[in-house]
mmCIF file of C-alpha atoms and ligand atoms in Angstrom:
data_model
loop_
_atom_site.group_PDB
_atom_site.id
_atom_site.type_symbol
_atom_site.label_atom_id
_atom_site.label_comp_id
_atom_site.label_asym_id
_atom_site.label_seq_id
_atom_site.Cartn_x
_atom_site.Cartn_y
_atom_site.Cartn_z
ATOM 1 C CA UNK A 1 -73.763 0.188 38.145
ATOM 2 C CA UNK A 2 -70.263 0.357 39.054
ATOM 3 C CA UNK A 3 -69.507 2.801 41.969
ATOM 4 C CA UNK A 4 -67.517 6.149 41.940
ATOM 5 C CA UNK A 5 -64.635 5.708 44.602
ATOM 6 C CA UNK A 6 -62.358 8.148 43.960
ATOM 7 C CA UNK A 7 -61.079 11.146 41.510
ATOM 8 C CA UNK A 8 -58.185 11.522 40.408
ATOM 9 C CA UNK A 9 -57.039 15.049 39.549
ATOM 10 C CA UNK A 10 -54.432 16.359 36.917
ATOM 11 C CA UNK A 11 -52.946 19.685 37.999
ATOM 12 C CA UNK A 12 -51.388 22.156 35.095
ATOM 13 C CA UNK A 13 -54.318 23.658 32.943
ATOM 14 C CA UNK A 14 -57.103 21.262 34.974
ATOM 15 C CA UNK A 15 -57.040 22.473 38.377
ATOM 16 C CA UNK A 16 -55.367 25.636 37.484
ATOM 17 C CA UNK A 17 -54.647 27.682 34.215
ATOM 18 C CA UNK A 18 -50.863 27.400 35.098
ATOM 19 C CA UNK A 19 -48.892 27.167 31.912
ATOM 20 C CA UNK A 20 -49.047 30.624 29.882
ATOM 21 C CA UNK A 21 -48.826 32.693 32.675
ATOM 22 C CA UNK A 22 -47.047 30.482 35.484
ATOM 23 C CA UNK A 23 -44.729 27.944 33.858
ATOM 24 C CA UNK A 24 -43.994 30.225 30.647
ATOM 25 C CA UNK A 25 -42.544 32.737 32.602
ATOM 26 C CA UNK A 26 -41.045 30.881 35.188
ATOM 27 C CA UNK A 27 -39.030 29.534 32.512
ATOM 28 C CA UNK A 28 -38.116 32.502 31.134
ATOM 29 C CA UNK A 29 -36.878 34.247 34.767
ATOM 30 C CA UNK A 30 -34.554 31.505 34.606
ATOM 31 C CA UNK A 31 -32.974 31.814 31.256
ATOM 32 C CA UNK A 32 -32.517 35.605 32.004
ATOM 33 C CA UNK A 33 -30.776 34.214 35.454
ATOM 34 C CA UNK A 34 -28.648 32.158 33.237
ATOM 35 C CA UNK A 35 -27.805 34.403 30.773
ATOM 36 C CA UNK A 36 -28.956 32.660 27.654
ATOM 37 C CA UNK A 37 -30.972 34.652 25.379
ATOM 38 C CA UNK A 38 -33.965 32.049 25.040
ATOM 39 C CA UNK A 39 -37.282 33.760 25.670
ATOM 40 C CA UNK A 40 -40.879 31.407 25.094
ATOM 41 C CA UNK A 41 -43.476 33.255 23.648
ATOM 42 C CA UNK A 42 -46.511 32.392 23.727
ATOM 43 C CA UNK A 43 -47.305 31.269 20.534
ATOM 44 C CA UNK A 44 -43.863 29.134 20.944
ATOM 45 C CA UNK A 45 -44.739 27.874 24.162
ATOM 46 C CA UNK A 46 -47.940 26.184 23.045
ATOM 47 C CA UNK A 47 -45.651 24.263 20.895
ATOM 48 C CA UNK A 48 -43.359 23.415 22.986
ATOM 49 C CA UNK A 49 -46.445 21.404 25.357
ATOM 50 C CA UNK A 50 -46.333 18.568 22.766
ATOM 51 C CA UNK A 51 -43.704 17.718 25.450
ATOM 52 C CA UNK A 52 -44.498 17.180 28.657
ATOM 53 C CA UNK A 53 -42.101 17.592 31.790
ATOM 54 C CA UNK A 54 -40.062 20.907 32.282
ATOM 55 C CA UNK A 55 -36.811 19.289 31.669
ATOM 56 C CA UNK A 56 -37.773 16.986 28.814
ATOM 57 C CA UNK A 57 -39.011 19.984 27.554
ATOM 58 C CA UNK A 58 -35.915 22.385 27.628
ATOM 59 C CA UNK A 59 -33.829 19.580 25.722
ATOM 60 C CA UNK A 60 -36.417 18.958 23.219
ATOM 61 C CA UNK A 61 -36.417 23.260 22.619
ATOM 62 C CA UNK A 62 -32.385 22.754 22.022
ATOM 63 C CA UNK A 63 -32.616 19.971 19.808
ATOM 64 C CA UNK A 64 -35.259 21.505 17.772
ATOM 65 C CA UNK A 65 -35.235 25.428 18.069
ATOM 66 C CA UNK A 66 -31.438 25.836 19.017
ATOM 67 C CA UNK A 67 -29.728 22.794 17.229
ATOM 68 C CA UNK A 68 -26.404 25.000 16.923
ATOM 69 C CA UNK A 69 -26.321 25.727 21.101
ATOM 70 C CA UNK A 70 -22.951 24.760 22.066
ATOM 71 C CA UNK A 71 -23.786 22.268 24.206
ATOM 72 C CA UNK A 72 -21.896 21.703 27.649
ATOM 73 C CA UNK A 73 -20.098 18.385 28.503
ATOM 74 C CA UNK A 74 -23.253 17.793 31.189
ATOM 75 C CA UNK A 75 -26.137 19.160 29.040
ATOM 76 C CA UNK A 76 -28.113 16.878 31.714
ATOM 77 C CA UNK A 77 -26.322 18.592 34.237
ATOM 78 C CA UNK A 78 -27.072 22.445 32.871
ATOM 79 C CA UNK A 79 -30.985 21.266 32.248
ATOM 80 C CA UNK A 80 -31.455 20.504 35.724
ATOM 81 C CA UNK A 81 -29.721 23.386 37.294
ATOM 82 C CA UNK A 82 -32.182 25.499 34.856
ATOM 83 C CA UNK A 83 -35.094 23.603 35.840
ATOM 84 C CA UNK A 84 -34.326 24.180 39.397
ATOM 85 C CA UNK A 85 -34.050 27.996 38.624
ATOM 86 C CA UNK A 86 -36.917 27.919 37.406
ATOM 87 C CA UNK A 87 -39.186 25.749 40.059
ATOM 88 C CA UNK A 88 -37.715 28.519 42.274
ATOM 89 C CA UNK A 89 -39.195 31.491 40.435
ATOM 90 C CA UNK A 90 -42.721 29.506 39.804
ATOM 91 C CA UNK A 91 -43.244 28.501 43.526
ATOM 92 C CA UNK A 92 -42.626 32.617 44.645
ATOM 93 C CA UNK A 93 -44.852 33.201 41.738
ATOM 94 C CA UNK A 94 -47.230 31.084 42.922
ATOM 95 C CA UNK A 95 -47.204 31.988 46.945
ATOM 96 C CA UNK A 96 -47.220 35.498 45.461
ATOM 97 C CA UNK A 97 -51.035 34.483 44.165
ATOM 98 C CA UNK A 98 -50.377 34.579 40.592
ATOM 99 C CA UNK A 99 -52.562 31.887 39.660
ATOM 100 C CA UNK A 100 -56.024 30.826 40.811
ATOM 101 C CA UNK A 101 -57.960 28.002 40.467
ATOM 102 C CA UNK A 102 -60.176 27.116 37.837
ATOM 103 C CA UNK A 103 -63.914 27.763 37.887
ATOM 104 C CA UNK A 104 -65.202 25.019 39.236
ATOM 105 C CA UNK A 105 -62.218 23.323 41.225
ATOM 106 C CA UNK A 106 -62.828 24.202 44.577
ATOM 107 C CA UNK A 107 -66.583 24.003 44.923
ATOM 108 C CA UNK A 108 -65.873 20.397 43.319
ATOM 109 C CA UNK A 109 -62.941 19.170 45.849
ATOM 110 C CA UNK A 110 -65.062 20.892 49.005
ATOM 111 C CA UNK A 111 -68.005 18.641 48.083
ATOM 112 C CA UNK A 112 -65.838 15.428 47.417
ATOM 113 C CA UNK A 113 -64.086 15.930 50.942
ATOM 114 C CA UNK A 114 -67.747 16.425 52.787
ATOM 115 C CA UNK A 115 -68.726 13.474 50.934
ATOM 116 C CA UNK A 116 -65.712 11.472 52.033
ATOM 117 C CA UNK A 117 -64.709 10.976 48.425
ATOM 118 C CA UNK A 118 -61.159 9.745 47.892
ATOM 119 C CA UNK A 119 -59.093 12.228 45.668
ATOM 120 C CA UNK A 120 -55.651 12.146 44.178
ATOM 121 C CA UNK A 121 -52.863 13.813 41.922
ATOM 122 C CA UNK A 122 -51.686 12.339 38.925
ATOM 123 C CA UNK A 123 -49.124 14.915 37.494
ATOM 124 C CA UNK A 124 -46.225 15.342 34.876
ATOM 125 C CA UNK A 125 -45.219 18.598 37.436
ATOM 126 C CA UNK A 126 -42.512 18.412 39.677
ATOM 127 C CA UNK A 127 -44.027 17.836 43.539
ATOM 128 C CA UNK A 128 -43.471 21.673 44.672
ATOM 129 C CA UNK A 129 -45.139 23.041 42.668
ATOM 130 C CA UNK A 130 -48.325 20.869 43.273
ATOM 131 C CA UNK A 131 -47.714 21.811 47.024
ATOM 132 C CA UNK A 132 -47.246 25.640 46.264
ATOM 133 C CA UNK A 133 -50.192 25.415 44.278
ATOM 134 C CA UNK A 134 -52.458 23.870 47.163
ATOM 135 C CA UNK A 135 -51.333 26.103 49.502
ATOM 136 C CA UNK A 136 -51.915 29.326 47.755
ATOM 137 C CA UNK A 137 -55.285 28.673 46.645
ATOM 138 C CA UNK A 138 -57.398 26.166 49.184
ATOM 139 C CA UNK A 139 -57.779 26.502 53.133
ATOM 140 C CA UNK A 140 -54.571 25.464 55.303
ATOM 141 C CA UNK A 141 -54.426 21.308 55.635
ATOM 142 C CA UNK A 142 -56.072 20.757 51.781
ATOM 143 C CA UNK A 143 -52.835 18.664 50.904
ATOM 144 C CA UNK A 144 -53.997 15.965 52.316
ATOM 145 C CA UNK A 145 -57.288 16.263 51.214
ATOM 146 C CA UNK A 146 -55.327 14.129 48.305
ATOM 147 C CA UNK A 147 -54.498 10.404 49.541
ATOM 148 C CA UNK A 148 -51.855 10.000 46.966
ATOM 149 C CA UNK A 149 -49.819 12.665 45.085
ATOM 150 C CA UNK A 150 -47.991 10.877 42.153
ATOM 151 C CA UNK A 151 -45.801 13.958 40.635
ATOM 152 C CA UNK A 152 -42.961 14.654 38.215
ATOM 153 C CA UNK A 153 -40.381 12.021 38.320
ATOM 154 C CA UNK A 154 -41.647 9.644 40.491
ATOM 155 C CA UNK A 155 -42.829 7.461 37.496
ATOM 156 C CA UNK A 156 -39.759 6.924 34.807
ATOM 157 C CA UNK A 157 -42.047 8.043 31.935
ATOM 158 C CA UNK A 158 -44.130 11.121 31.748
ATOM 159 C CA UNK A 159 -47.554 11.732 30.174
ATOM 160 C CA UNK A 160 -48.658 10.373 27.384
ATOM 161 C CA UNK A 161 -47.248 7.270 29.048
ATOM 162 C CA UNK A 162 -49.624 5.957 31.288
ATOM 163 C CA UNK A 163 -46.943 5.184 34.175
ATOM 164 C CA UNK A 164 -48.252 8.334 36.634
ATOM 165 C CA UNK A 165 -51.755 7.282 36.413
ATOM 166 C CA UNK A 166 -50.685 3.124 36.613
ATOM 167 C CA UNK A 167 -48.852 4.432 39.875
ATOM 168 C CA UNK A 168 -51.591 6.110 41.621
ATOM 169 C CA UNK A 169 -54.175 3.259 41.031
ATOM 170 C CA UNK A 170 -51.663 1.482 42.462
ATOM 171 C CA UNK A 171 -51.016 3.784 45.691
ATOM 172 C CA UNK A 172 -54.934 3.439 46.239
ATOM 173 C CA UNK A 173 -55.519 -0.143 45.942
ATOM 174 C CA UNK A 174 -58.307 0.687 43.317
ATOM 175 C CA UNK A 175 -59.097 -0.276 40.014
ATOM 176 C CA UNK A 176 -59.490 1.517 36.663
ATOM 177 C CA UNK A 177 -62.918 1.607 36.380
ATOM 178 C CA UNK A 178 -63.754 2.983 40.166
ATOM 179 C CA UNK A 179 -61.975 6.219 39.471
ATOM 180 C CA UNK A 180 -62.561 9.107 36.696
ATOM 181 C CA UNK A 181 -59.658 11.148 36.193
ATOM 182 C CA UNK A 182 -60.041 14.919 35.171
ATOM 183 C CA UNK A 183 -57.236 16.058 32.376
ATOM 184 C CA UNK A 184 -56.694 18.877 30.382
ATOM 185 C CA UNK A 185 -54.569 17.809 27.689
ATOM 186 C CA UNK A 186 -54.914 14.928 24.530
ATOM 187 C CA UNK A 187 -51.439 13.789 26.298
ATOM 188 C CA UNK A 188 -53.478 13.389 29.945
ATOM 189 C CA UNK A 189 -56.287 11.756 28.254
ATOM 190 C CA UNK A 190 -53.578 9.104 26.575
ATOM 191 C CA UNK A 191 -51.827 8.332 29.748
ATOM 192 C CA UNK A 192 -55.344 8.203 31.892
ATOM 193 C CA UNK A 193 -57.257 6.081 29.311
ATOM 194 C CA UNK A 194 -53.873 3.584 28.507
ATOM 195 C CA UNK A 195 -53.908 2.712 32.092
ATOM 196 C CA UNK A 196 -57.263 1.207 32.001
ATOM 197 C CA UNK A 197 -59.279 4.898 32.691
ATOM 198 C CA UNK A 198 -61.966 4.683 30.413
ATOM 199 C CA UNK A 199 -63.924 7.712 32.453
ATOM 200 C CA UNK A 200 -62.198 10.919 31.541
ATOM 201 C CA UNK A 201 -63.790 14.545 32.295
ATOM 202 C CA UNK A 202 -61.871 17.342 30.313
ATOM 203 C CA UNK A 203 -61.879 20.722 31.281
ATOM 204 C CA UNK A 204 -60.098 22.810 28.177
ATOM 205 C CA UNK A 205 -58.134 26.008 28.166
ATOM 206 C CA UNK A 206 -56.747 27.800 25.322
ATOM 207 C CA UNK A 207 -53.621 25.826 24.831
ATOM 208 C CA UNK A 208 -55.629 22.438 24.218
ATOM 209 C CA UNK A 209 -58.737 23.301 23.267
ATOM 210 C CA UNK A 210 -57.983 21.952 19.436
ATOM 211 C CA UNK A 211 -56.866 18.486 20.596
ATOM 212 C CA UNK A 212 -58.089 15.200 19.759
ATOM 213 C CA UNK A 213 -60.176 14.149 22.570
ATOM 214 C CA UNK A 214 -61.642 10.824 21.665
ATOM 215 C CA UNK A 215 -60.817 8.906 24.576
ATOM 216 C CA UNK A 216 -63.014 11.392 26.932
ATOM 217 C CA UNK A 217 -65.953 10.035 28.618
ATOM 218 C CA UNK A 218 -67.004 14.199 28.343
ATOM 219 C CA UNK A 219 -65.131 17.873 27.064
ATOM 220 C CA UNK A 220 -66.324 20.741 28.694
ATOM 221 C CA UNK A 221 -65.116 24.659 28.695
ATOM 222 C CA UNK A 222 -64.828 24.332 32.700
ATOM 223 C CA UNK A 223 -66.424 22.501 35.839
ATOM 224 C CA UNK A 224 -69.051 25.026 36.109
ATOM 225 C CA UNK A 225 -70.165 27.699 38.962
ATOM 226 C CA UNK A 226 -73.914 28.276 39.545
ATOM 227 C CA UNK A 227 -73.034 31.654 38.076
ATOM 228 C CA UNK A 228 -70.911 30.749 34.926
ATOM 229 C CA UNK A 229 -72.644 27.131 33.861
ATOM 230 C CA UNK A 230 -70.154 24.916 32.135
ATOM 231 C CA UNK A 231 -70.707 24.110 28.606
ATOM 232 C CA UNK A 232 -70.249 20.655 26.519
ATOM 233 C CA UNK A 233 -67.919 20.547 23.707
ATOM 234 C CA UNK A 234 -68.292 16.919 23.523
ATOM 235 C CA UNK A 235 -70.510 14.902 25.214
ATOM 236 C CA UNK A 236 -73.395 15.497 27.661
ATOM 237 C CA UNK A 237 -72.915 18.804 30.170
ATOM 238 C CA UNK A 238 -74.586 18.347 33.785
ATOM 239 C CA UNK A 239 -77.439 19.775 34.280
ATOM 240 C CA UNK A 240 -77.480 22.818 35.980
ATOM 241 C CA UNK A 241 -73.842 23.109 34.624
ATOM 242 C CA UNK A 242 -72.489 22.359 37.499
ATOM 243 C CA UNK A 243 -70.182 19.314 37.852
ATOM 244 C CA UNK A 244 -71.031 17.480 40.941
ATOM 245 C CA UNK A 245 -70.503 13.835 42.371
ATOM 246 C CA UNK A 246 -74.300 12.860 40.988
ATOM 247 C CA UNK A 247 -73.157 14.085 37.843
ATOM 248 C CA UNK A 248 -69.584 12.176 38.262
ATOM 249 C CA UNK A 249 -71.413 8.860 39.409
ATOM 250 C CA UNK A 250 -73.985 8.879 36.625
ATOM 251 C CA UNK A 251 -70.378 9.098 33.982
ATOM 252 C CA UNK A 252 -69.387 6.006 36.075
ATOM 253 C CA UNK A 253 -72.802 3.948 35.770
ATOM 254 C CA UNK A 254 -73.600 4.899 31.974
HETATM 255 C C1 XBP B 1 -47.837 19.605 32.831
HETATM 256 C C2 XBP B 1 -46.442 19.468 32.423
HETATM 257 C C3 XBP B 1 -45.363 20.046 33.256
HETATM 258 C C4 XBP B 1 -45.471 21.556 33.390
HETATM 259 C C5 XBP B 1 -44.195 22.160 33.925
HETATM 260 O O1 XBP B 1 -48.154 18.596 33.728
HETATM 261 O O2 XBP B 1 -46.188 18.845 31.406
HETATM 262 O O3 XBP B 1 -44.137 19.724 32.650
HETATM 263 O O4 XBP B 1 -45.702 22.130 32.121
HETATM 264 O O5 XBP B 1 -43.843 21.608 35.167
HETATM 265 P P1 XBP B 1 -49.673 18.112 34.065
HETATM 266 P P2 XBP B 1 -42.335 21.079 35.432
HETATM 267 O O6 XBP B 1 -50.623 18.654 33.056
HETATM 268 O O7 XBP B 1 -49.567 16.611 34.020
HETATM 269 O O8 XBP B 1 -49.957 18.634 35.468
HETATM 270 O O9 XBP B 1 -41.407 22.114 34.892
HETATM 271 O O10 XBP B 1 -42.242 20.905 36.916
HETATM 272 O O11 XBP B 1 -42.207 19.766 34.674
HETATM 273 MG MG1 MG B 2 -52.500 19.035 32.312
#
């Protein structure tokens, strides 16, 4: 039975339901800052995830929603000016406690760290924002609860590619198959499972929950609390409904 040495965690919608109410608007504050009349709605914004990365993301909502825009000499230039704006307004948001963590999360990392589990970030998100995140929601010192944090441009392609997740195995010394990697998205599974991950726990939320999914080991609604058990949407659920390294090594062995 191959042994469980280390997770590896995606951040936006798996450790934290960031994207409708954190990112969205974030994004938003900062078109209003630059006076341009773009506003994501909901609805729109779920689109616009097909694309990962905040900047990637802006250009793709030019070309497609906004082909007319009259587009400055440094378009590349303007994007990351905006994107900055907008890291800006999601890291107050953040520290201001917008956003908690999942059901689940913590109870899971607090009984990997006692363990002496090894734990990582593999995320499309730009470094900051994984820090703000940590540090508004889990005890003083938990960023280094995470050996490695591979983030935002570090890798030159995003998610689906599996660059972020080639990157961290690589930081670690491990291989694929000692590791599961927790995702939220069809484009996290991709990237996970095409650099050799073939153990993938999903946790959905409303933006992905129609995705394709195949590549996961498991789908479940969330990690599970004793109080709030998590439920299978694909795949075997722990029992108990809690998610818990037994129930993490036994994905590993089967
Ligand atoms: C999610 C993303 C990110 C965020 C926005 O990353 O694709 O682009 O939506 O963050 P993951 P930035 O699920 O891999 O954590 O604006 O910093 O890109
Ligand atoms: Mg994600």
């Amino acid at each position: 039975m191959a042994k469980l040495e280390a997770l590896i965690f995606d951040v936006d919608g798996t450790l934290a339901d960031t994207e409708r109410d954190g990112h969205r608007v974030a994004f938003n504050l900062a078109f209003d800052e630059a006076r341009l009349d773009w506003q994501w709605s909901v609805d729109c914004y779920g689109k616009l995830l097909s694309v990962t990365g905040g900047k990637e993301r802006i250009k793709h909502f030019i070309d497609t929603y906004d082909p007319d825009f009259r587009r400055p000499f440094d378009l590349d230039g303007m994007i990351a000016g905006l994107h900055k704006s907008k890291t800006k307004h999601y890291v107050r948001m953040l520290h201001d406690g917008a956003i908690p963590l999942r059901p689940g999360v913590e109870r899971l990392l607090l009984e990997a760290r006692a363990a002496g589990m090894r734990m990582a970030i593999a995320t499309t998100t730009t470094p900051q924002n994984v820090n703000a995140l940590v540090h508004s929601t889990l005890p003083p010192g938990a960023l280094e609860w995470f050996e490695v944090i591979g983030a935002g441009d570090i890798v030159p392609e995003k998610k689906p590619a599996p660059d972020i997740y080639q990157w961290v195995l690589e930081q670690m010394g491990l291989s694929a198959d000692a590791v599961i990697a927790f995702e939220d998205s069809e484009n996290g599974v991709r990237s996970a499972v095409d650099a050799g991950i073939d153990r993938v726990l999903v946790t959905v939320n409303p933006y992905t929950v129609e995705q394709d999914f195949s590549g996961a080991s498991v789908v479940l609604d969330t990690l599970g609390e004793g109080s709030a058990p998590a439920q299978a949407i694909a795949g075997s659920a722990p029992n108990g409904g809690v998610v818990d390294l037994a129930y993490l090594q036994s994905l590993v062995g089967a």
